[in-house]
mmCIF file of C-alpha atoms in Angstrom:
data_model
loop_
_atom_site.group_PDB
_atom_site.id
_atom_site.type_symbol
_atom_site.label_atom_id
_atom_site.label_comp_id
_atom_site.label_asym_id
_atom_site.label_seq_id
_atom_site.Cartn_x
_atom_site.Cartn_y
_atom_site.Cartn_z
ATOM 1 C CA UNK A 96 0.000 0.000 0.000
ATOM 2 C CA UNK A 97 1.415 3.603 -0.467
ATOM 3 C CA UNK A 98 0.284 6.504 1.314
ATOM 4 C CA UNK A 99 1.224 10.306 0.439
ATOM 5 C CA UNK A 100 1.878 11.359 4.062
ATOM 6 C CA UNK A 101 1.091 10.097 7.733
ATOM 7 C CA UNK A 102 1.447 12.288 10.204
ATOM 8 C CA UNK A 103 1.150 11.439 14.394
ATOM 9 C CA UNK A 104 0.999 14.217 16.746
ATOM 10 C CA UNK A 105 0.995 13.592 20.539
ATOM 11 C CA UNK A 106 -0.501 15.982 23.204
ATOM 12 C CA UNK A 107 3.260 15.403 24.275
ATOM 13 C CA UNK A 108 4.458 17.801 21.949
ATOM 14 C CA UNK A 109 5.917 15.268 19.835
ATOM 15 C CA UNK A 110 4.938 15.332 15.807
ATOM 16 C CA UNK A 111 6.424 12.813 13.392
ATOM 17 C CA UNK A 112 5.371 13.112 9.383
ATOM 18 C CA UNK A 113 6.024 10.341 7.262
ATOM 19 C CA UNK A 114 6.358 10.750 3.847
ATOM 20 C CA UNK A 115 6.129 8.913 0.585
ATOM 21 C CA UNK A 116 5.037 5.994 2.752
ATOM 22 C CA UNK A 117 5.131 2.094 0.960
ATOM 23 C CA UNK A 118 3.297 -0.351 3.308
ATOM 24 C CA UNK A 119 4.494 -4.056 2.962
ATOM 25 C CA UNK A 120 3.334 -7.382 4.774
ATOM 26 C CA UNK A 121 -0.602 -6.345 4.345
ATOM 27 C CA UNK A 122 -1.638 -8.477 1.541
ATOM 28 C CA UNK A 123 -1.122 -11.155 4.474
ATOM 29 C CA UNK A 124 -3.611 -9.091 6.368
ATOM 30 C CA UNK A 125 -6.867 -11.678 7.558
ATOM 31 C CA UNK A 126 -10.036 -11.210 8.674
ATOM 32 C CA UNK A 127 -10.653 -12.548 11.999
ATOM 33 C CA UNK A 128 -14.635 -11.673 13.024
ATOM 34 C CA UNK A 129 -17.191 -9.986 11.863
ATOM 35 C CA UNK A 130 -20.530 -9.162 13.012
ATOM 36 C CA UNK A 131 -23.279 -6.928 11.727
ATOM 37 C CA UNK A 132 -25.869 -5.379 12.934
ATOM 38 C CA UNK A 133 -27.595 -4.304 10.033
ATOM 39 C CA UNK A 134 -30.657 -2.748 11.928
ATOM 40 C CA UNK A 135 -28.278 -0.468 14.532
ATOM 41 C CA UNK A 136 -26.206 0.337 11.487
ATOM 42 C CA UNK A 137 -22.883 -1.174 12.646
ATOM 43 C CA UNK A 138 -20.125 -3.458 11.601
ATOM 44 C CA UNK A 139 -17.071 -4.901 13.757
ATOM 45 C CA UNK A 140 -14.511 -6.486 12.450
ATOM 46 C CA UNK A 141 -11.524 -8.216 13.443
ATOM 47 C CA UNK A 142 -8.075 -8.404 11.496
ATOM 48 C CA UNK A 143 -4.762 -9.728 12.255
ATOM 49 C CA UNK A 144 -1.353 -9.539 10.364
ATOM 50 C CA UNK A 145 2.004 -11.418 11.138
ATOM 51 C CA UNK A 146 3.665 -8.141 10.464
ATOM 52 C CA UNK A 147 4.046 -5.120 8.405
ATOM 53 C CA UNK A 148 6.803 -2.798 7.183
ATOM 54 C CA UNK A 149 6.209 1.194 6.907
ATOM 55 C CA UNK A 150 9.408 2.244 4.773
ATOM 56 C CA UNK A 151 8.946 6.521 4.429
ATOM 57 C CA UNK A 152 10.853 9.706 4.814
ATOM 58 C CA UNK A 153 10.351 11.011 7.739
ATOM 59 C CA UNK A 154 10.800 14.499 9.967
ATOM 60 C CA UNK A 155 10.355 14.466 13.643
ATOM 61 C CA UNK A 156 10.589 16.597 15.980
ATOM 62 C CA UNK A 157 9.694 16.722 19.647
ATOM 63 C CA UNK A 158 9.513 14.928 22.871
ATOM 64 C CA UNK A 159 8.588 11.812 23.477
ATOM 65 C CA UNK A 160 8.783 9.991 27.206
ATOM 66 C CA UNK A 161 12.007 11.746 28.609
ATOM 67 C CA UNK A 162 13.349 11.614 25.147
ATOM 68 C CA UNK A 163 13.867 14.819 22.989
ATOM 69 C CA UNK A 164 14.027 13.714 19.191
ATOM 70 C CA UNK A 165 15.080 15.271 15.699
ATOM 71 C CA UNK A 166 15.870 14.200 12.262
ATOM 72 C CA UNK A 167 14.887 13.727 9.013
ATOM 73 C CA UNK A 168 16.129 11.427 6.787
ATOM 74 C CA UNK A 169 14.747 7.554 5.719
ATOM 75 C CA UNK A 170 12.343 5.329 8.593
ATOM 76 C CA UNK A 171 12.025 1.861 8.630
ATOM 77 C CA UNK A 172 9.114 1.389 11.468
ATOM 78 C CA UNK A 173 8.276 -2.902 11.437
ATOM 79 C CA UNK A 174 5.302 -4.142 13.691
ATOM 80 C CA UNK A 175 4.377 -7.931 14.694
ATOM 81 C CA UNK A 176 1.461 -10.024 15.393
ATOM 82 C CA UNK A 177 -0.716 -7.189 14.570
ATOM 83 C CA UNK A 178 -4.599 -7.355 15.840
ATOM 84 C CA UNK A 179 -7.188 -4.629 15.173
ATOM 85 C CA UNK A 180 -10.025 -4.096 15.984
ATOM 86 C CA UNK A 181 -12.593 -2.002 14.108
ATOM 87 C CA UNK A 182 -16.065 -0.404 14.521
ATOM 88 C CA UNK A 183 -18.165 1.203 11.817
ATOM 89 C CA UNK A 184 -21.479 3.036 12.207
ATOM 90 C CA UNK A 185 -22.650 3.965 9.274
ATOM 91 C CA UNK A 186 -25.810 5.936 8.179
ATOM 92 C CA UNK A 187 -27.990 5.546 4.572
ATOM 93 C CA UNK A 188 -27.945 7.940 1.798
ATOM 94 C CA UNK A 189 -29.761 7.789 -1.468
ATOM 95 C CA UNK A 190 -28.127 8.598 -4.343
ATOM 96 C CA UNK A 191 -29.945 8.111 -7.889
ATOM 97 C CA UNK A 192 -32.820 5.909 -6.771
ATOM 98 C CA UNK A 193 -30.337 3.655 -4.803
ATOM 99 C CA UNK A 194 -29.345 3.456 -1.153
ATOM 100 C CA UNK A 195 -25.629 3.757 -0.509
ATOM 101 C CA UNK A 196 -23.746 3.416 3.240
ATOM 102 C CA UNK A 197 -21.964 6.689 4.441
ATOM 103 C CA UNK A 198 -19.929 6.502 7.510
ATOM 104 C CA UNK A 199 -21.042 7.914 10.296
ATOM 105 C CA UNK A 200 -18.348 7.024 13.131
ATOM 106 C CA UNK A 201 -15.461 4.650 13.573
ATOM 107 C CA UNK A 202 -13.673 3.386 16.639
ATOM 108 C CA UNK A 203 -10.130 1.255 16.558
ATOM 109 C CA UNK A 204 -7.808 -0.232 18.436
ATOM 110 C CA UNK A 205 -4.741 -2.004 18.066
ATOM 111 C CA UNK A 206 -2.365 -4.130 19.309
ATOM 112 C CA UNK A 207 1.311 -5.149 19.004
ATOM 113 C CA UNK A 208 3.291 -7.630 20.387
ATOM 114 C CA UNK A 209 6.474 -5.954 18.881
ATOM 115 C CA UNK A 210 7.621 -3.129 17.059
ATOM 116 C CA UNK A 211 10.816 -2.101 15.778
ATOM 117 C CA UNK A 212 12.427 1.358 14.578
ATOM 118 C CA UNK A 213 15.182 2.560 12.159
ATOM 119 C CA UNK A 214 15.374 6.642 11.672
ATOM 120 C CA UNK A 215 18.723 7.131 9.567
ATOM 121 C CA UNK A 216 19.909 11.107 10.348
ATOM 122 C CA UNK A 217 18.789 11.139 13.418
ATOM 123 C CA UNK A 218 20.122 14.476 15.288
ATOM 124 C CA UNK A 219 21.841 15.733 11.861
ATOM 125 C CA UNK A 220 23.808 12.833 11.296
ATOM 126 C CA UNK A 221 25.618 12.262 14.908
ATOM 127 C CA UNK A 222 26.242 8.681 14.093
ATOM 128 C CA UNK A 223 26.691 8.007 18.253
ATOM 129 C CA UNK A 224 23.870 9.832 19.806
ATOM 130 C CA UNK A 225 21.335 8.384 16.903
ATOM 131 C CA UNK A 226 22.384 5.085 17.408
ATOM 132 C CA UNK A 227 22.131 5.380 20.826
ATOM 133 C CA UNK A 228 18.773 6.705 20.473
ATOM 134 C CA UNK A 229 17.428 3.905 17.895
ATOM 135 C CA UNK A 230 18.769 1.074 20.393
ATOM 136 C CA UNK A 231 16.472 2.549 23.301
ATOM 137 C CA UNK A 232 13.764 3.139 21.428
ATOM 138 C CA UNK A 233 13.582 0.113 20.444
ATOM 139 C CA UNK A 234 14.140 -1.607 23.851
ATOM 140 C CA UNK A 235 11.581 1.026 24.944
ATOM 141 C CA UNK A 236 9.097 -0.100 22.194
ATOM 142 C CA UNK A 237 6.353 -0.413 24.105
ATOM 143 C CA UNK A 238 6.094 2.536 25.643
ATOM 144 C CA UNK A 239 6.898 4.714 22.578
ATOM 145 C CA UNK A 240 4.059 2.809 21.021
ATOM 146 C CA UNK A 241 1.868 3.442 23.783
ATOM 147 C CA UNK A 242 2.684 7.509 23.096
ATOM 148 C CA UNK A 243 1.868 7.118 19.791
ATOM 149 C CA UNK A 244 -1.085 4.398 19.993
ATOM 150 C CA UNK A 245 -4.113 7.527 19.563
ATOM 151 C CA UNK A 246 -2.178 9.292 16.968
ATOM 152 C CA UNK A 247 -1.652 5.741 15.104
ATOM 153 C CA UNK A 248 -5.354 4.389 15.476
ATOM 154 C CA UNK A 249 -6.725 7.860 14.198
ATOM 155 C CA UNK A 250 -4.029 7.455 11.011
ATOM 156 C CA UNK A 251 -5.823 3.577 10.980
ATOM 157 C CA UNK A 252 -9.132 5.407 11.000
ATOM 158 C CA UNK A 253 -8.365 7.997 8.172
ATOM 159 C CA UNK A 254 -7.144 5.201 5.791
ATOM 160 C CA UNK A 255 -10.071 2.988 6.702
ATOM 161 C CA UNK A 256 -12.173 5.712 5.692
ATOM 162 C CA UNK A 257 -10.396 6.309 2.398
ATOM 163 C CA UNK A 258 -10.540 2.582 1.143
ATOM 164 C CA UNK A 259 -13.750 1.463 3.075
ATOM 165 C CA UNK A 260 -15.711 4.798 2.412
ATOM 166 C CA UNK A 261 -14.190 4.321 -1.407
ATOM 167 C CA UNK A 262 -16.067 0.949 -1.815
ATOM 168 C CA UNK A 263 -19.007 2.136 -0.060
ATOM 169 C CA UNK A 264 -19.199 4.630 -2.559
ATOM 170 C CA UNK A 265 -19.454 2.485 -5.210
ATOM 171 C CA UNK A 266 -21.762 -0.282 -4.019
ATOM 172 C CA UNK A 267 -25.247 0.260 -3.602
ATOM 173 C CA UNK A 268 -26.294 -0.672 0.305
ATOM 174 C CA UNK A 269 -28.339 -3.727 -1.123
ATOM 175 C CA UNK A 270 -25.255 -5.444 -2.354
ATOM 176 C CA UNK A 271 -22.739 -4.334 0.030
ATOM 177 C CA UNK A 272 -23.722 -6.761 2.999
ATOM 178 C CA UNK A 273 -25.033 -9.939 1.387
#
């Protein structure tokens, strides 16, 4: 999958925009659950992945636990055993005679069970202090993912929106939950 730009922003004061963003490991992406309840107007679903890769350009800048971070250069951010879980409320609209779905609300959450990060220029290029910085984030991973977890499951929310709002626009309501 490729993505223009994701950006996180933490009430932390910490903002991180990746750019030119290629997602890999998704197209092992399953569905776990689902359940609809067609007369409330909602849909939960379930997904799980072994793992995905978020290659990008990236700019940070901020704070983030006691850390103070900078750079910009090339991000390699990999996740495993990757569960979500996602809500959709939806409402009806008719367009040209037919009924199509329109969403209305979404929830998500997420979990991990690992995650892993590579920033290359991190702190213009001080080789020491960068690498120093990449090996405790990532023995830290956990709680720089829990910083980050609202800012990622609204950036989860905004692309299920694009693709899921994109087929909804397409499909008329009668053929969309057979």
């Amino acid at each position: 999958m490729k993505l223009d730009i994701i950006s996180v922003d933490t009430p932390g004061n910490f903002k991180i925009s990746l750019k030119n963003v290629s997602i890999y490991g998704l197209e092992k992406l399953e569905v776990t659950g689902v359940k609809a309840n067609l007369t409330e107007h909602v849909v939960n679903m379930n997904f799980s992945v072994p793992s995905y890769t978020l290659l990008s350009k990236y700019e940070m800048d901020g704070r983030i636990l006691v850390l103070s971070l900078k750079g910009e250069g090339e991000s390699n951010i990999t996740a495993t055993d990757v569960t979500v879980e996602y809500e959709l409320k939806y409402d009806l609209v008719d367009k040209k005679g037919e009924q199509f779905v329109k969403i209305a609300d979404q929830h998500v959450h997420y979990e991990v069970s690992r995650a892993y990060f590579n920033f290359t220029n991190l702190f213009n290029g001080d080789k020491l202090l960068g690498d120093s910085t990449i090996n405790l984030l990532n023995d830290e991973w956990k709680s720089i993912n829990d910083e980050l977890k609202e800012g990622i499951e609204e950036t989860i929310k905004s692309v299920s929106a694009t693709i899921v709002g994109g087929i909804f626009e397409k499909v008329p309501y009668r053929f969309a939950f057979l």
